[in-house]
Short mmCIF file of C-alpha atoms and ligand atoms in Angstrom, two decimals:
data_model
loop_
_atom_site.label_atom_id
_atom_site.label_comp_id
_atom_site.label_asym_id
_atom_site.label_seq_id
_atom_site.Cartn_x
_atom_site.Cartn_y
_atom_site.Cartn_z
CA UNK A 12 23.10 -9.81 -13.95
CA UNK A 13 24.45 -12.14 -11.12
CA UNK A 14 25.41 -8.49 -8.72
CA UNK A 15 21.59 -6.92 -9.86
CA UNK A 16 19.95 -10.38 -8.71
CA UNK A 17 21.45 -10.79 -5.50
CA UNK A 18 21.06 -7.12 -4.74
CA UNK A 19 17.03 -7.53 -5.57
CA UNK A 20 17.09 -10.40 -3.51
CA UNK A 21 14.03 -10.12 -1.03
CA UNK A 22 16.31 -10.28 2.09
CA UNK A 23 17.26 -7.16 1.10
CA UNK A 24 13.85 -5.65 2.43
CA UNK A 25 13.60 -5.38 6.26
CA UNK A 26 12.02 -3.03 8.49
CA UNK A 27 13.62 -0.61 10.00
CA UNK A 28 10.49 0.26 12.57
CA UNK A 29 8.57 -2.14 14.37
CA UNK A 30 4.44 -2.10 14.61
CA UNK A 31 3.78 -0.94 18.13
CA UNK A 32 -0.56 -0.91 18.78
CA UNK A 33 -1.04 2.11 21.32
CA UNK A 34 2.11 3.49 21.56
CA UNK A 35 2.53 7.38 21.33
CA UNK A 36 4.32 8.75 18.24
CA UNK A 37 6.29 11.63 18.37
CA UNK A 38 4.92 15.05 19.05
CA UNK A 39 5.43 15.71 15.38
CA UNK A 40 3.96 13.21 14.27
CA UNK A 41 0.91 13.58 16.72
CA UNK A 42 0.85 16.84 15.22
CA UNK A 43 0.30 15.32 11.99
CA UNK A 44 -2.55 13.05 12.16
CA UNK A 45 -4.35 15.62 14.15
CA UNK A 46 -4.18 18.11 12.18
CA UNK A 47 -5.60 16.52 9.36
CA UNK A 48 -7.94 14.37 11.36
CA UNK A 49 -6.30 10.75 10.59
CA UNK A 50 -7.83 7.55 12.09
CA UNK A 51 -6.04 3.94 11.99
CA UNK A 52 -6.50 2.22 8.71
CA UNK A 53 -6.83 -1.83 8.58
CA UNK A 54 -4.19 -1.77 6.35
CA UNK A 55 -1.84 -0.61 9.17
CA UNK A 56 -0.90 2.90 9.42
CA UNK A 57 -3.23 5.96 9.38
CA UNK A 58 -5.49 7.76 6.72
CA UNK A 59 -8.30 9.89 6.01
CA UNK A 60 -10.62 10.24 2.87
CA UNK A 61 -9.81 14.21 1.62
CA UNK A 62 -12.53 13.69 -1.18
CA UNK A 63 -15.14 11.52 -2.59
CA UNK A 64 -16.05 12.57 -6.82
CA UNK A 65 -19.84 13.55 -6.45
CA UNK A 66 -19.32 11.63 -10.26
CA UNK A 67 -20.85 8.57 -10.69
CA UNK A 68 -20.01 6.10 -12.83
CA UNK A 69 -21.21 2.41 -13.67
CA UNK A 70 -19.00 0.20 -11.82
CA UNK A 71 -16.17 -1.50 -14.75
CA UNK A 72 -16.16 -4.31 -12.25
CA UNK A 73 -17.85 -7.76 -11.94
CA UNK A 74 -20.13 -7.87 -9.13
CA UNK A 75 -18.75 -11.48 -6.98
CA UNK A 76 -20.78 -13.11 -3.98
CA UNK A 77 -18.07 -11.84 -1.71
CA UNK A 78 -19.42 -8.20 -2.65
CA UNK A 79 -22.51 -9.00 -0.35
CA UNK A 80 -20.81 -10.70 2.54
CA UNK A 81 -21.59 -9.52 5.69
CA UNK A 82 -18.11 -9.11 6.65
CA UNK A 83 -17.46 -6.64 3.95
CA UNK A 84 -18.79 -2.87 5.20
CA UNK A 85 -20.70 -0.87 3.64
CA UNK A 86 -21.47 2.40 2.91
CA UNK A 87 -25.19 3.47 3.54
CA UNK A 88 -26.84 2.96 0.31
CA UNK A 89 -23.83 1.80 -1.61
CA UNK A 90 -25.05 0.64 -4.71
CA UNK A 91 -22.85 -2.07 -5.93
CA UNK A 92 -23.26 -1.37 -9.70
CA UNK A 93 -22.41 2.09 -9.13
CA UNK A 94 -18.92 4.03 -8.52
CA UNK A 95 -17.86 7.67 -7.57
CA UNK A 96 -15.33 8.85 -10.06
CA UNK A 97 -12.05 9.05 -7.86
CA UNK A 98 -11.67 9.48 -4.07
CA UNK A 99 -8.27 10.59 -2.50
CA UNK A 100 -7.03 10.10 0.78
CA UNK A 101 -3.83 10.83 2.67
CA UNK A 102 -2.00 7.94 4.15
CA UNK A 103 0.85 8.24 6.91
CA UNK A 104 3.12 5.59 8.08
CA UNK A 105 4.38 6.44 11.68
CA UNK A 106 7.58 5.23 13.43
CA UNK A 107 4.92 2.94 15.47
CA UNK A 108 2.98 2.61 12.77
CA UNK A 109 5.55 1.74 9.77
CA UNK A 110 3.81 -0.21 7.76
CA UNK A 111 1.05 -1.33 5.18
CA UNK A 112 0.24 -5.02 4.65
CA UNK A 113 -0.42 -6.38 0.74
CA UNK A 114 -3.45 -5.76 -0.30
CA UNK A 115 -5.20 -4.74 -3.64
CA UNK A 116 -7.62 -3.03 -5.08
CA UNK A 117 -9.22 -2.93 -8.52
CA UNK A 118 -9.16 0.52 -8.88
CA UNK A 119 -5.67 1.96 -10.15
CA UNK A 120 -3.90 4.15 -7.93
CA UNK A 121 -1.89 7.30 -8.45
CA UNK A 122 -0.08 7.82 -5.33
CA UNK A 123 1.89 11.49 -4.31
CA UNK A 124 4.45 11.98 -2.00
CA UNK A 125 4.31 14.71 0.64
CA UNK A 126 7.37 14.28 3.12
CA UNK A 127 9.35 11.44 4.41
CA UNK A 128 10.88 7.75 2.51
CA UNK A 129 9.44 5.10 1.83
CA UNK A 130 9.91 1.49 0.09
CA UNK A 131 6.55 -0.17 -1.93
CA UNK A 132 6.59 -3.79 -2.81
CA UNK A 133 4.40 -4.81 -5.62
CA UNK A 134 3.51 -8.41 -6.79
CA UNK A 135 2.52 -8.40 -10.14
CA UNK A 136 -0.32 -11.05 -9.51
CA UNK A 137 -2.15 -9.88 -12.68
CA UNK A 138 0.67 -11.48 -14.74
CA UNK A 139 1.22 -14.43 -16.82
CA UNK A 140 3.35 -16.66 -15.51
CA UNK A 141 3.82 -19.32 -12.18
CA UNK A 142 6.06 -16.91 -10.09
CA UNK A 143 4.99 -13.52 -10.33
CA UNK A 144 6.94 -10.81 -10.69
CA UNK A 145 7.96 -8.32 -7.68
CA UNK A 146 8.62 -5.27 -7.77
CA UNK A 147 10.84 -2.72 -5.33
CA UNK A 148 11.34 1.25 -5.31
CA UNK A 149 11.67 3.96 -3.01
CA UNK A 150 9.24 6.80 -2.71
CA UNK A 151 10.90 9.74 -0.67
CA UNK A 152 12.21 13.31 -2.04
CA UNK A 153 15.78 12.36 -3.23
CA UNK A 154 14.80 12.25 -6.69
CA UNK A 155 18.79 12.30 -7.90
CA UNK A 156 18.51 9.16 -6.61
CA UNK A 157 16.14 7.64 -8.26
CA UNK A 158 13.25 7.76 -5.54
CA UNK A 159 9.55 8.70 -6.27
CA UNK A 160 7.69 11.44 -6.02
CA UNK A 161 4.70 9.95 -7.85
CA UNK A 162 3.78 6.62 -8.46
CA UNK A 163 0.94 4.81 -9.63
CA UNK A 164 -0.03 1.33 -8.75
CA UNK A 165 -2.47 -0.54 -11.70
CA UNK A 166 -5.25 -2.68 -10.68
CA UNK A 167 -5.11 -6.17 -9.45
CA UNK A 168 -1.88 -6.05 -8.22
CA UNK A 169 -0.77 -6.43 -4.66
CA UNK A 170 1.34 -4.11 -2.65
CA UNK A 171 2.40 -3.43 0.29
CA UNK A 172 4.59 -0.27 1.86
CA UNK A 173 6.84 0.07 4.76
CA UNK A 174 8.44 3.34 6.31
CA UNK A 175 12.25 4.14 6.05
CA UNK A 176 14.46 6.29 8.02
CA UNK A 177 15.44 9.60 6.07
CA UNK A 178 18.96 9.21 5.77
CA UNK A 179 20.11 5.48 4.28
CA UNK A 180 21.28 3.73 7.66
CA UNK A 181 19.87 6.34 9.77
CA UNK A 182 17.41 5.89 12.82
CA UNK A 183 15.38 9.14 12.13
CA UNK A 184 11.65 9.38 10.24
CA UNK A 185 9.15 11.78 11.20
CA UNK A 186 6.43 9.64 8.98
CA UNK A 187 5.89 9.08 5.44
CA UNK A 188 2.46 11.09 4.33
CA UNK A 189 1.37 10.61 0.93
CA UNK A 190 -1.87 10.86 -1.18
CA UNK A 191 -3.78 8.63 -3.04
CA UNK A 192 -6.37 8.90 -5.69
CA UNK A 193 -8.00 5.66 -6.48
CA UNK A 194 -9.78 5.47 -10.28
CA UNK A 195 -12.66 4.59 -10.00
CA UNK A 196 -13.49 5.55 -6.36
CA UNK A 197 -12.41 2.93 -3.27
CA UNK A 198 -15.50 0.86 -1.97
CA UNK A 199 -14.04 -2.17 0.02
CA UNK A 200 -15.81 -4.30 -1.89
CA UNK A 201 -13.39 -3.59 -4.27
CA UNK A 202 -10.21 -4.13 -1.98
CA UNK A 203 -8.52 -7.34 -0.50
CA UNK A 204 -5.84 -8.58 1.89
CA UNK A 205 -3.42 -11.49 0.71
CA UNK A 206 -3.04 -14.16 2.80
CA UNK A 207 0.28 -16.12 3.73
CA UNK A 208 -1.31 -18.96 1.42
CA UNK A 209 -1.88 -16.22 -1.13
CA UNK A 210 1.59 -15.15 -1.35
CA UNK A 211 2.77 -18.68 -1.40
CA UNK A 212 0.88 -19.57 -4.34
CA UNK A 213 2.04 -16.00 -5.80
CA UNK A 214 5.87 -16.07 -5.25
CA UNK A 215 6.35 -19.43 -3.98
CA UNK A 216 7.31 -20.43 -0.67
CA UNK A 217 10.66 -19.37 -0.01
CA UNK A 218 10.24 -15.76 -1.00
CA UNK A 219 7.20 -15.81 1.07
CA UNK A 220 9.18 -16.63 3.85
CA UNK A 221 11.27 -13.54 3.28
CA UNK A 222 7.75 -11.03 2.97
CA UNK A 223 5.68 -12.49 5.09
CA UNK A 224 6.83 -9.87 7.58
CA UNK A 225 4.61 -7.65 5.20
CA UNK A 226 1.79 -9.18 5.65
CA UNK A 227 -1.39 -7.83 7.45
CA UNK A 228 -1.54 -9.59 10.76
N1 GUN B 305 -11.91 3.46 3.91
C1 GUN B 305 -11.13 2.49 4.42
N2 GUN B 305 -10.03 2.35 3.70
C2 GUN B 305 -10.10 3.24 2.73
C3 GUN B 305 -9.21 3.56 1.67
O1 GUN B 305 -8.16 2.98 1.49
N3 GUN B 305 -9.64 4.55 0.86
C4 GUN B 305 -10.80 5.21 1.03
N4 GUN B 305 -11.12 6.18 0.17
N5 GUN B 305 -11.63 4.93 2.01
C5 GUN B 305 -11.29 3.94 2.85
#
């Protein structure tokens, strides 16, 4: 218990690429996010939506105040009682663009991997307890050791994502591109960043120190 603890320790998780706005990516990885027409999402990294259910279901959520802020976009004539189905969009994490700051949604999320490593973070905010639990694994195609191909992230919890090099204590990463289908569909009404205060509260303030680096700026 005492070797598993230390080892899941969250000094354990550091980046191994650095956020740099504007800079240009690798030809490769250029390649990538024109090819399938990426933009920048707010949650760091890039994305596109690949599909949008033409389904519509009766939102399972509570309609709050926040829902009709005028900070919160919206889609023209979103109806806030009202969801699509599923909607599914890639996500990349670049070498200048390695990583994705906690957020959550209410939606659940079943998340595929297409190329490159990755490691999520979850905090398990939906939890009993005072100090929630987190959670660690690697996504990324060496499934003989234990990382993910597929992995699905339940509602109300937070999470956050951060690019790894290939090889374990290598330099090299061409990107990490995924998909994700969100159940019901994504509105970002539905979605929220954590704060440093947030995580605080969540995990206390000494393993906030140690992921704050996670969160969105
Ligand atoms: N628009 C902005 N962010 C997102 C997202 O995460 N998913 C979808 N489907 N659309 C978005």
């Amino acid at each position: 218990h005492f070797y598993t603890l230390r080892y899941t320790t969250m000094a354990v998780l550091r980046p191994s690429f650095t956020t740099n706005p504007g800079a240009t990516e690798s030809p490769g990885v250029d390649a990538i996010i024109s090819a399938l027409k990426m933009m920048p999402h707010i949650e760091g990294g890039y994305f596109i939506e690949t599909d949008r259910s033409p389904d519509i279901v009766s939102s399972p959520f509570p309609i709050k105040a926040s829902s009709t802020s005028e900070l919160t976009p919206k889609r023209p004539g979103f109806d806030p009682t009202l969801r699509n189905t599923s909607t599914t969009i890639h996500y990349f994490l670049t070498p200048n663009g390695p990583q994705g700051g906690f957020h959550r949604n209410k939606g659940r999320t079943v998340h595929t991997l297409h190329k490159g490593r990755g490691r999520y973070v979850i905090i398990h905010a939906n939890e009993l307890g005072k100090e929630k639990r987190i959670e660690s694994f690697i996504v990324g195609p060496n499934i003989e050791k234990g990382e993910k191909l597929q992995w699905i992230v339940e509602g109300d919890k937070y999470k956050a994502s951060y690019l790894l090099p290939d090889e374990d204590g290598g330099v090299h990463s061409q990107g990490l591109l995924i998909s994700e289908t969100v159940v019901p569909g994504f509105e970002f009404c539905d979605h929220d960043f954590l704060s440093r205060q947030g995580l605080e509260e969540l995990i206390g303030v000494q393993k906030a120190q140690e992921l704050g680096w996670l969160l969105s700026p």
